[in-house]
Amino acid sequence: MVLEKSFAEKEQAYNPYQVAVEQLERVAEIMKLDPSIVEILKHPKRVVTVAIPVRMDDGTVRVFVGYRSQHNDALGPFKGGVRFHPNVTLDEVKALSMWMTWKCAVAGLPYGGGKGGVVVDPHKLSKAELERLSRGYFSAIANVVGPYQDIPAPDVYTDAQVMSWFMDEYSKIKGYNVFGVVTGKPVAIGGSLGRDTATARGLSFVVEEAAKKLRINLKESSVAIQGYGNAGSYTHMFLEKLGAKVVAVSDSKGGIYSAQGLSYKDVMEHKKKTGSVVGFKGAKTITNDELLTLDVDILVPAALENQITQNNAAKVKARLVVEAANGPTTPEADDILYSEGVTVIPDILANSGGVTTSYLEWVQNIQGYYWSAEKVDETLKEMMVRAFRAVWETTQKYSVDMRKGAYIYAVGRVVEAMKLRGWI
Ligand code: GLU
């Protein structure tokens, strides 16, 4: 007898690393890649696990667990963010580091892929505790990072302040300023203009390109955004500027819906005052799950992994799904969406504006020469449009969905570099 697994069991069974490997295997088959290459690419080159003792404000000591996964550096130093989240696992960080390898390759950056994480709910720490944890984590991984080795950046629940502490700690260890060891820093200490809004800015360029190809009139389009962190909130701002109507947004506490549309400025003000988008005047409260299946033209998952799955993919009504989050769609859901005619712009393309602007920040750091906001914006646009077109062409050429198209393009670049370097 086959027992149907409960929803909770299915959720538990989800493993982001297995998803990342499955995505790789799917395109390896299409590309007819040598199995030994696939075997190399399945495994991160190095994974570091650290224990971080932190003196809490009450005098006790708590030990936090942190990771840094360095997946592949054939194209250049490892690159990728660090997340502080209570549900961080080693397999999650490994998956995210592999996704960074493909993302940097899609974006045309001279970088490989890395990712870090600390198992912690940063909202439960005081600012002083958060600083001690950030410094402790960075000093624990200091010997495996560096501007030509591995360059961390912000991710879920880390920000420019955390990057300042990372950079300062590393500079203290070295004995001189090393701005280029971390990106996403505040502008006052080596950050780039435009880095804070870059993920959403890049996403808006990609949406404009996709709209042209798919003949979507953005001025008549409705949008739902799941997640209201850096990527989600600024996506609201930029898509509103393009004339789209954002009818639903959400955060970890729940979602809001208004058929008339939600103003970015007003929702942000409410979130700043109350700590959540929930309770916004004139909007109906909805759940995060309801948001995903709303009758909208464009759906932007901008929270965490594993949101569009085989359980809800058939109910998605949007024509275009744009992944601001990393890994929100499972491979089974990809197949369902593709068969229903839904276009998914994959994370490794859609949210690559963040790491692309990190690259521009790093270039400015190592040259010691800083750019205007206009120059950053123009360069980002040029690079995003180029990446979109390359992925679109590959997708057409192989008659596949856009994730596979992006993977074929990215994996091809990484494998070429590995072959040239004599790794295989
Ligand atoms: N954490 C972001 C990402 O997932 C940015 C990484 C970076 O700037 O290095 O793409």
PDB file of N, CA and C and ligand atoms in Angstrom, residues 79-83 96 100 103-104 115 151-156 183-184 195 199 326 351-352 354-359, ligand 1:
ATOM      1  N   LYS A  79      32.123  33.796  -4.811  1.00  0.00           N
ATOM      2  CA  LYS A  79      31.356  35.000  -4.503  1.00  0.00           C
ATOM      3  C   LYS A  79      29.966  34.612  -4.056  1.00  0.00           C
ATOM      4  N   GLY A  80      29.479  35.273  -3.012  1.00  0.00           N
ATOM      5  CA  GLY A  80      28.109  35.021  -2.579  1.00  0.00           C
ATOM      6  C   GLY A  80      27.853  35.479  -1.158  1.00  0.00           C
ATOM      7  N   GLY A  81      26.594  35.628  -0.832  1.00  0.00           N
ATOM      8  CA  GLY A  81      26.199  36.226   0.438  1.00  0.00           C
ATOM      9  C   GLY A  81      26.345  35.315   1.647  1.00  0.00           C
ATOM     10  N   VAL A  82      26.004  35.893   2.791  1.00  0.00           N
ATOM     11  CA  VAL A  82      25.948  35.170   4.067  1.00  0.00           C
ATOM     12  C   VAL A  82      24.572  35.442   4.656  1.00  0.00           C
ATOM     13  N   ARG A  83      23.841  34.375   4.991  1.00  0.00           N
ATOM     14  CA  ARG A  83      22.537  34.593   5.620  1.00  0.00           C
ATOM     15  C   ARG A  83      22.556  34.250   7.099  1.00  0.00           C
ATOM     16  N   LEU A  96      22.903  26.849  -2.161  1.00  0.00           N
ATOM     17  CA  LEU A  96      22.995  28.273  -2.504  1.00  0.00           C
ATOM     18  C   LEU A  96      24.350  28.606  -3.123  1.00  0.00           C
ATOM     19  N   MET A 100      25.068  30.142  -6.830  1.00  0.00           N
ATOM     20  CA  MET A 100      25.906  31.337  -7.072  1.00  0.00           C
ATOM     21  C   MET A 100      26.880  31.096  -8.227  1.00  0.00           C
ATOM     22  N   LYS A 103      24.856  31.604 -11.222  1.00  0.00           N
ATOM     23  CA  LYS A 103      24.419  33.009 -11.319  1.00  0.00           C
ATOM     24  C   LYS A 103      25.545  33.906 -11.830  1.00  0.00           C
ATOM     25  N   CYS A 104      26.730  33.731 -11.269  1.00  0.00           N
ATOM     26  CA  CYS A 104      27.866  34.562 -11.699  1.00  0.00           C
ATOM     27  C   CYS A 104      28.213  34.279 -13.164  1.00  0.00           C
ATOM     28  N   LYS A 115      28.711  30.568  -0.644  1.00  0.00           N
ATOM     29  CA  LYS A 115      27.608  31.048   0.197  1.00  0.00           C
ATOM     30  C   LYS A 115      27.917  30.724   1.641  1.00  0.00           C
ATOM     31  N   ILE A 151      34.601  36.318  -1.703  1.00  0.00           N
ATOM     32  CA  ILE A 151      34.105  37.654  -1.354  1.00  0.00           C
ATOM     33  C   ILE A 151      32.648  37.581  -0.902  1.00  0.00           C
ATOM     34  N   PRO A 152      32.411  37.537   0.417  1.00  0.00           N
ATOM     35  CA  PRO A 152      31.028  37.492   0.909  1.00  0.00           C
ATOM     36  C   PRO A 152      30.247  38.793   0.682  1.00  0.00           C
ATOM     37  N   ALA A 153      28.956  38.751   0.969  1.00  0.00           N
ATOM     38  CA  ALA A 153      28.033  39.872   0.704  1.00  0.00           C
ATOM     39  C   ALA A 153      26.768  39.640   1.528  1.00  0.00           C
ATOM     40  N   PRO A 154      25.820  40.587   1.481  1.00  0.00           N
ATOM     41  CA  PRO A 154      24.571  40.369   2.238  1.00  0.00           C
ATOM     42  C   PRO A 154      23.675  39.290   1.617  1.00  0.00           C
ATOM     43  N   ASP A 155      22.835  38.710   2.438  1.00  0.00           N
ATOM     44  CA  ASP A 155      21.800  37.782   1.996  1.00  0.00           C
ATOM     45  C   ASP A 155      20.660  37.925   3.015  1.00  0.00           C
ATOM     46  N   VAL A 156      19.832  36.896   3.155  1.00  0.00           N
ATOM     47  CA  VAL A 156      18.674  36.990   4.050  1.00  0.00           C
ATOM     48  C   VAL A 156      19.101  37.422   5.466  1.00  0.00           C
ATOM     49  N   THR A 183      31.337  42.737  -0.223  1.00  0.00           N
ATOM     50  CA  THR A 183      30.566  43.758  -0.943  1.00  0.00           C
ATOM     51  C   THR A 183      29.218  43.970  -0.239  1.00  0.00           C
ATOM     52  N   GLY A 184      28.529  45.045  -0.647  1.00  0.00           N
ATOM     53  CA  GLY A 184      27.285  45.393   0.035  1.00  0.00           C
ATOM     54  C   GLY A 184      27.563  46.249   1.259  1.00  0.00           C
ATOM     55  N   ARG A 195      24.057  49.827  -4.730  1.00  0.00           N
ATOM     56  CA  ARG A 195      24.111  48.415  -4.346  1.00  0.00           C
ATOM     57  C   ARG A 195      22.889  48.001  -3.542  1.00  0.00           C
ATOM     58  N   THR A 199      19.417  44.464  -6.527  1.00  0.00           N
ATOM     59  CA  THR A 199      18.762  43.203  -6.874  1.00  0.00           C
ATOM     60  C   THR A 199      17.434  43.503  -7.577  1.00  0.00           C
ATOM     61  N   ASN A 326      16.134  33.063  -4.019  1.00  0.00           N
ATOM     62  CA  ASN A 326      16.917  31.945  -4.541  1.00  0.00           C
ATOM     63  C   ASN A 326      16.165  30.646  -4.283  1.00  0.00           C
ATOM     64  N   ASN A 351      17.555  37.559 -10.220  1.00  0.00           N
ATOM     65  CA  ASN A 351      18.072  38.323  -9.076  1.00  0.00           C
ATOM     66  C   ASN A 351      19.574  38.584  -9.163  1.00  0.00           C
ATOM     67  N   SER A 352      20.137  38.413 -10.365  1.00  0.00           N
ATOM     68  CA  SER A 352      21.598  38.569 -10.488  1.00  0.00           C
ATOM     69  C   SER A 352      22.061  40.028 -10.469  1.00  0.00           C
ATOM     70  N   GLY A 354      21.954  41.908  -7.981  1.00  0.00           N
ATOM     71  CA  GLY A 354      22.633  42.104  -6.692  1.00  0.00           C
ATOM     72  C   GLY A 354      24.113  41.791  -6.807  1.00  0.00           C
ATOM     73  N   VAL A 355      24.409  40.588  -7.271  1.00  0.00           N
ATOM     74  CA  VAL A 355      25.824  40.198  -7.349  1.00  0.00           C
ATOM     75  C   VAL A 355      26.542  40.969  -8.468  1.00  0.00           C
ATOM     76  N   THR A 356      25.808  41.351  -9.504  1.00  0.00           N
ATOM     77  CA  THR A 356      26.443  42.139 -10.569  1.00  0.00           C
ATOM     78  C   THR A 356      26.912  43.486 -10.013  1.00  0.00           C
ATOM     79  N   THR A 357      26.085  44.108  -9.185  1.00  0.00           N
ATOM     80  CA  THR A 357      26.505  45.386  -8.601  1.00  0.00           C
ATOM     81  C   THR A 357      27.563  45.163  -7.519  1.00  0.00           C
ATOM     82  N   SER A 358      27.552  43.991  -6.881  1.00  0.00           N
ATOM     83  CA  SER A 358      28.654  43.635  -5.979  1.00  0.00           C
ATOM     84  C   SER A 358      29.968  43.621  -6.756  1.00  0.00           C
ATOM     85  N   TYR A 359      29.914  43.074  -7.951  1.00  0.00           N
ATOM     86  CA  TYR A 359      31.108  43.047  -8.811  1.00  0.00           C
ATOM     87  C   TYR A 359      31.580  44.481  -9.100  1.00  0.00           C
TER      88      TYR A 359
HETATM   89  N1  GLU B   1      23.048  37.241  -1.655  1.00  0.00           N
HETATM   90  C1  GLU B   1      22.896  37.788  -2.980  1.00  0.00           C
HETATM   91  C2  GLU B   1      22.589  36.663  -3.952  1.00  0.00           C
HETATM   92  O1  GLU B   1      22.083  35.635  -3.584  1.00  0.00           O
HETATM   93  C3  GLU B   1      24.067  38.660  -3.394  1.00  0.00           C
HETATM   94  C4  GLU B   1      25.394  37.972  -3.470  1.00  0.00           C
HETATM   95  C5  GLU B   1      26.570  38.907  -3.724  1.00  0.00           C
HETATM   96  O2  GLU B   1      26.355  40.093  -3.924  1.00  0.00           O
HETATM   97  O3  GLU B   1      27.687  38.398  -3.703  1.00  0.00           O
HETATM   98  O4  GLU B   1      22.751  36.789  -5.136  1.00  0.00           O
END
